[in-house]
PDB file of C-alpha atoms in Angstrom:
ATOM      1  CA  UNK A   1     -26.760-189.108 -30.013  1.00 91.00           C
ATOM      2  CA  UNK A   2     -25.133-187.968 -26.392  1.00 95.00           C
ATOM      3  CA  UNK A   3     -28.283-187.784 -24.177  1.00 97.00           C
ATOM      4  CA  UNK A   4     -27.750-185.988 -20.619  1.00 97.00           C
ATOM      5  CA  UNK A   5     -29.765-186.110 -17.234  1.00 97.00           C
ATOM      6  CA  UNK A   6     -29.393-183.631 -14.704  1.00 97.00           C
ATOM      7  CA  UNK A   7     -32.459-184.532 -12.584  1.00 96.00           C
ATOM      8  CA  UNK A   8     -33.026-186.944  -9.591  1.00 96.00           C
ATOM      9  CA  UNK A   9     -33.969-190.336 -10.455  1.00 96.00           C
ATOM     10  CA  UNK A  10     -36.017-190.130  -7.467  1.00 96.00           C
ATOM     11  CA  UNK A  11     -37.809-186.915  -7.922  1.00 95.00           C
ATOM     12  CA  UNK A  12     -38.293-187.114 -12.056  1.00 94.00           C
ATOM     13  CA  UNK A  13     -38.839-190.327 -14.361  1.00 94.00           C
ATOM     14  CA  UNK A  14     -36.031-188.657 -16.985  1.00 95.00           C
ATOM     15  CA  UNK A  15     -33.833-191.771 -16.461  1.00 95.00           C
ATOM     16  CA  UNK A  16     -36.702-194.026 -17.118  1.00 95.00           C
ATOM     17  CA  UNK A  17     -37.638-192.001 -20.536  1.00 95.00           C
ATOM     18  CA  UNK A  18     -34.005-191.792 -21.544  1.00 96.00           C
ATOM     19  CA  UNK A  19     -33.439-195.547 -21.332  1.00 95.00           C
ATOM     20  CA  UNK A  20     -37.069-196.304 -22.936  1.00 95.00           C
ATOM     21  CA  UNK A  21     -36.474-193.893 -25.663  1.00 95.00           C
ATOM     22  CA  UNK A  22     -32.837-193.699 -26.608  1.00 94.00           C
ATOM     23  CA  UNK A  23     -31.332-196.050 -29.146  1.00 94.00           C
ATOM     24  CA  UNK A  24     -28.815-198.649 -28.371  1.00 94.00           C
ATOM     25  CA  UNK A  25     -25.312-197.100 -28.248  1.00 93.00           C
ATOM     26  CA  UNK A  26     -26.084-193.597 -27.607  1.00 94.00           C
ATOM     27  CA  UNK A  27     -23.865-192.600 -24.760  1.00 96.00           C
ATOM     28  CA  UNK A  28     -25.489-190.844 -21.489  1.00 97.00           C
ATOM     29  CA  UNK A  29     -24.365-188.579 -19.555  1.00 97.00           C
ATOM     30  CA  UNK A  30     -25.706-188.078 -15.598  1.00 98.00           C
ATOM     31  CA  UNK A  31     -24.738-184.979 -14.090  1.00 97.00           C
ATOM     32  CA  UNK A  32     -26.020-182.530 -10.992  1.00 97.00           C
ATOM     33  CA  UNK A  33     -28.895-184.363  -9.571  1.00 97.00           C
ATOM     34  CA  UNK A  34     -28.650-187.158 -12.083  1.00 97.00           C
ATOM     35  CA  UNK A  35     -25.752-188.579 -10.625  1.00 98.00           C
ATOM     36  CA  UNK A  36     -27.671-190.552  -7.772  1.00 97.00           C
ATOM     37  CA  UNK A  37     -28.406-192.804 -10.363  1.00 97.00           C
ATOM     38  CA  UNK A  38     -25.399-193.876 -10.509  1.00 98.00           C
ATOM     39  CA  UNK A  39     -25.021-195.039  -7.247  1.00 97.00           C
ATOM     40  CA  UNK A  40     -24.637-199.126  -6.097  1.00 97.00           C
ATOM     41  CA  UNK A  41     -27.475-199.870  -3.693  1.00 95.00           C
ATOM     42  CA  UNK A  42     -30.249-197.758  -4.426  1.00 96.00           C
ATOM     43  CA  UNK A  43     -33.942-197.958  -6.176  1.00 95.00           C
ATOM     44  CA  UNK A  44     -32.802-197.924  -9.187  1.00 95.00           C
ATOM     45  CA  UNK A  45     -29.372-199.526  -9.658  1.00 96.00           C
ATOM     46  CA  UNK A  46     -30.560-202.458 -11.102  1.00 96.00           C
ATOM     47  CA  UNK A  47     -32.298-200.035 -14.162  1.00 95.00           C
ATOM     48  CA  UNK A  48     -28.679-198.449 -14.462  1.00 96.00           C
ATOM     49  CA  UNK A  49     -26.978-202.084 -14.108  1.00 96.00           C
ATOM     50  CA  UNK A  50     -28.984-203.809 -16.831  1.00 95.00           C
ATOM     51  CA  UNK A  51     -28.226-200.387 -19.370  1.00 96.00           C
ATOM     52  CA  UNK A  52     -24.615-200.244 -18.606  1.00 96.00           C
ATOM     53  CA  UNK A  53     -24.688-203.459 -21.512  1.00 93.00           C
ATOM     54  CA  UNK A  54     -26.299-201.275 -23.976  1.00 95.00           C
ATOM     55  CA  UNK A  55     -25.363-197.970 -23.709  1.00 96.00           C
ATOM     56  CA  UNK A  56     -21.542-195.832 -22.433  1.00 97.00           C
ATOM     57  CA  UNK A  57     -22.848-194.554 -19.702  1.00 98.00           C
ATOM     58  CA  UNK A  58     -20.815-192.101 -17.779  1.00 98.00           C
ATOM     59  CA  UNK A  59     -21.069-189.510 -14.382  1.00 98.00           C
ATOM     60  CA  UNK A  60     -20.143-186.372 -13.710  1.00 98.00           C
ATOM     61  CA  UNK A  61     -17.263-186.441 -10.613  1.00 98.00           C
ATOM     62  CA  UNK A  62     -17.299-183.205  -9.723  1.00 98.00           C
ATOM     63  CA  UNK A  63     -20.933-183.215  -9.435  1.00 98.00           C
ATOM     64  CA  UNK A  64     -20.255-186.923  -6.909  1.00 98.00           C
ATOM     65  CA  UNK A  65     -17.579-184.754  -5.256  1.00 97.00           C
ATOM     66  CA  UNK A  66     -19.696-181.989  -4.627  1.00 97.00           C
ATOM     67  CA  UNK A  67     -22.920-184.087  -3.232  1.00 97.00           C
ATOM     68  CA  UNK A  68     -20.426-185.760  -0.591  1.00 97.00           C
ATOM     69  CA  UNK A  69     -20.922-189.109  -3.101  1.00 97.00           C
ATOM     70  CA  UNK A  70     -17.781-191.040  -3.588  1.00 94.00           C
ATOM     71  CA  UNK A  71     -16.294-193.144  -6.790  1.00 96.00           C
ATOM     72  CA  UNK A  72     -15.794-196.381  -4.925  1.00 96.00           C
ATOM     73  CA  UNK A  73     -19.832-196.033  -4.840  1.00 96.00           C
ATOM     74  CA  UNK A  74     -20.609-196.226  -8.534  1.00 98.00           C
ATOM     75  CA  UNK A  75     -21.615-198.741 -10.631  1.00 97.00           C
ATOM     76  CA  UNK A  76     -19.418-200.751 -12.281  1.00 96.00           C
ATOM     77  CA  UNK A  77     -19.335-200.203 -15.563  1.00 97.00           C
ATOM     78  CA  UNK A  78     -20.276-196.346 -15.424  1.00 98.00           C
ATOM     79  CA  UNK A  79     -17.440-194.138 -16.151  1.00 98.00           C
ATOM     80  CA  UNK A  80     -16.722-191.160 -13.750  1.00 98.00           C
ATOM     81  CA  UNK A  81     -15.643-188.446 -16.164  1.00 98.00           C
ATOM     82  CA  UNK A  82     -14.404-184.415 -15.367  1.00 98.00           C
ATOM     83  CA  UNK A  83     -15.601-181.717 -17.050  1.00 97.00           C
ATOM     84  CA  UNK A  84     -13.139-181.774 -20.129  1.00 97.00           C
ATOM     85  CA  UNK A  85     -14.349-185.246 -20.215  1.00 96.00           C
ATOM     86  CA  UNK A  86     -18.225-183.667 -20.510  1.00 95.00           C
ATOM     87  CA  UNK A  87     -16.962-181.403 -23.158  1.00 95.00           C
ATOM     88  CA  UNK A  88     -15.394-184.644 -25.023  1.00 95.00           C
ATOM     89  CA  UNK A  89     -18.625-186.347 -25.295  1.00 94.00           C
ATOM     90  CA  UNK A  90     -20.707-183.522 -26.215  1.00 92.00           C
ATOM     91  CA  UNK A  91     -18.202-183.088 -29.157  1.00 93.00           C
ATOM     92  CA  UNK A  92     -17.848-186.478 -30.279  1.00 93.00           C
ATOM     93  CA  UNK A  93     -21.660-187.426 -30.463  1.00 90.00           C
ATOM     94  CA  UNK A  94     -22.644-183.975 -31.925  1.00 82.00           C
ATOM     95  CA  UNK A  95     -26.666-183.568 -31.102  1.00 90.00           C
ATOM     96  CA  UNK A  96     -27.232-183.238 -27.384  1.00 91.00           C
ATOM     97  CA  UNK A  97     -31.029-184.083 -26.123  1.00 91.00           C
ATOM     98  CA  UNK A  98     -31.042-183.215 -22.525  1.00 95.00           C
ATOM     99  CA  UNK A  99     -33.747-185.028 -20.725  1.00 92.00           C
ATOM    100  CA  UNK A 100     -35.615-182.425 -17.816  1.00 84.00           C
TER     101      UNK A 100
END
């Protein structure tokens, strides 16, 4: 299962669901608004830090890019991936569920 977030960790509890609900392996993808959570230093990091051991969990750079947000400010262990990279995922894992 690829699972995707596209909303604000701190505006929507999608992260929190995804990680509660999703089974062990299944890569996640944060993208548009969902890519604050993958930032070092913030209210959630340590959520994002502790999942990184459980699940591929990868960010959307041209989403960073286009929020001002650089690389060298993601967790370690997240994977900054480009759109073909998006595309990859979504047709390696098959079923998509897209957490809102």
């Amino acid at each position: 299962m690829f699972h995707t977030i596209n909303k604000s960790p701190f505006e929507r509890n999608s992260l929190d669901t995804c990680l509660r609900l999703s089974k062990k392996g299944s890569a996640i993808l944060l993208f548009e608004d969902g890519v604050y959570a993958a930032l070092k230093g913030t209210q959630v990091s340590a959520k994002v830090e502790g999942a990184v051991g459980e699940h591929p969990i990868f960010v959307l750079g041209p989403d960073l890019k286009a929020r001002g947000l650089s690389e060298d400010h993601v967790i370690e262990g997240v994977s900054v991936v480009d759109y073909g990279g998006f595309v990859d995922l979504a047709a390696e894992h098959g079923a998509v569920n897209a957490w809102l």
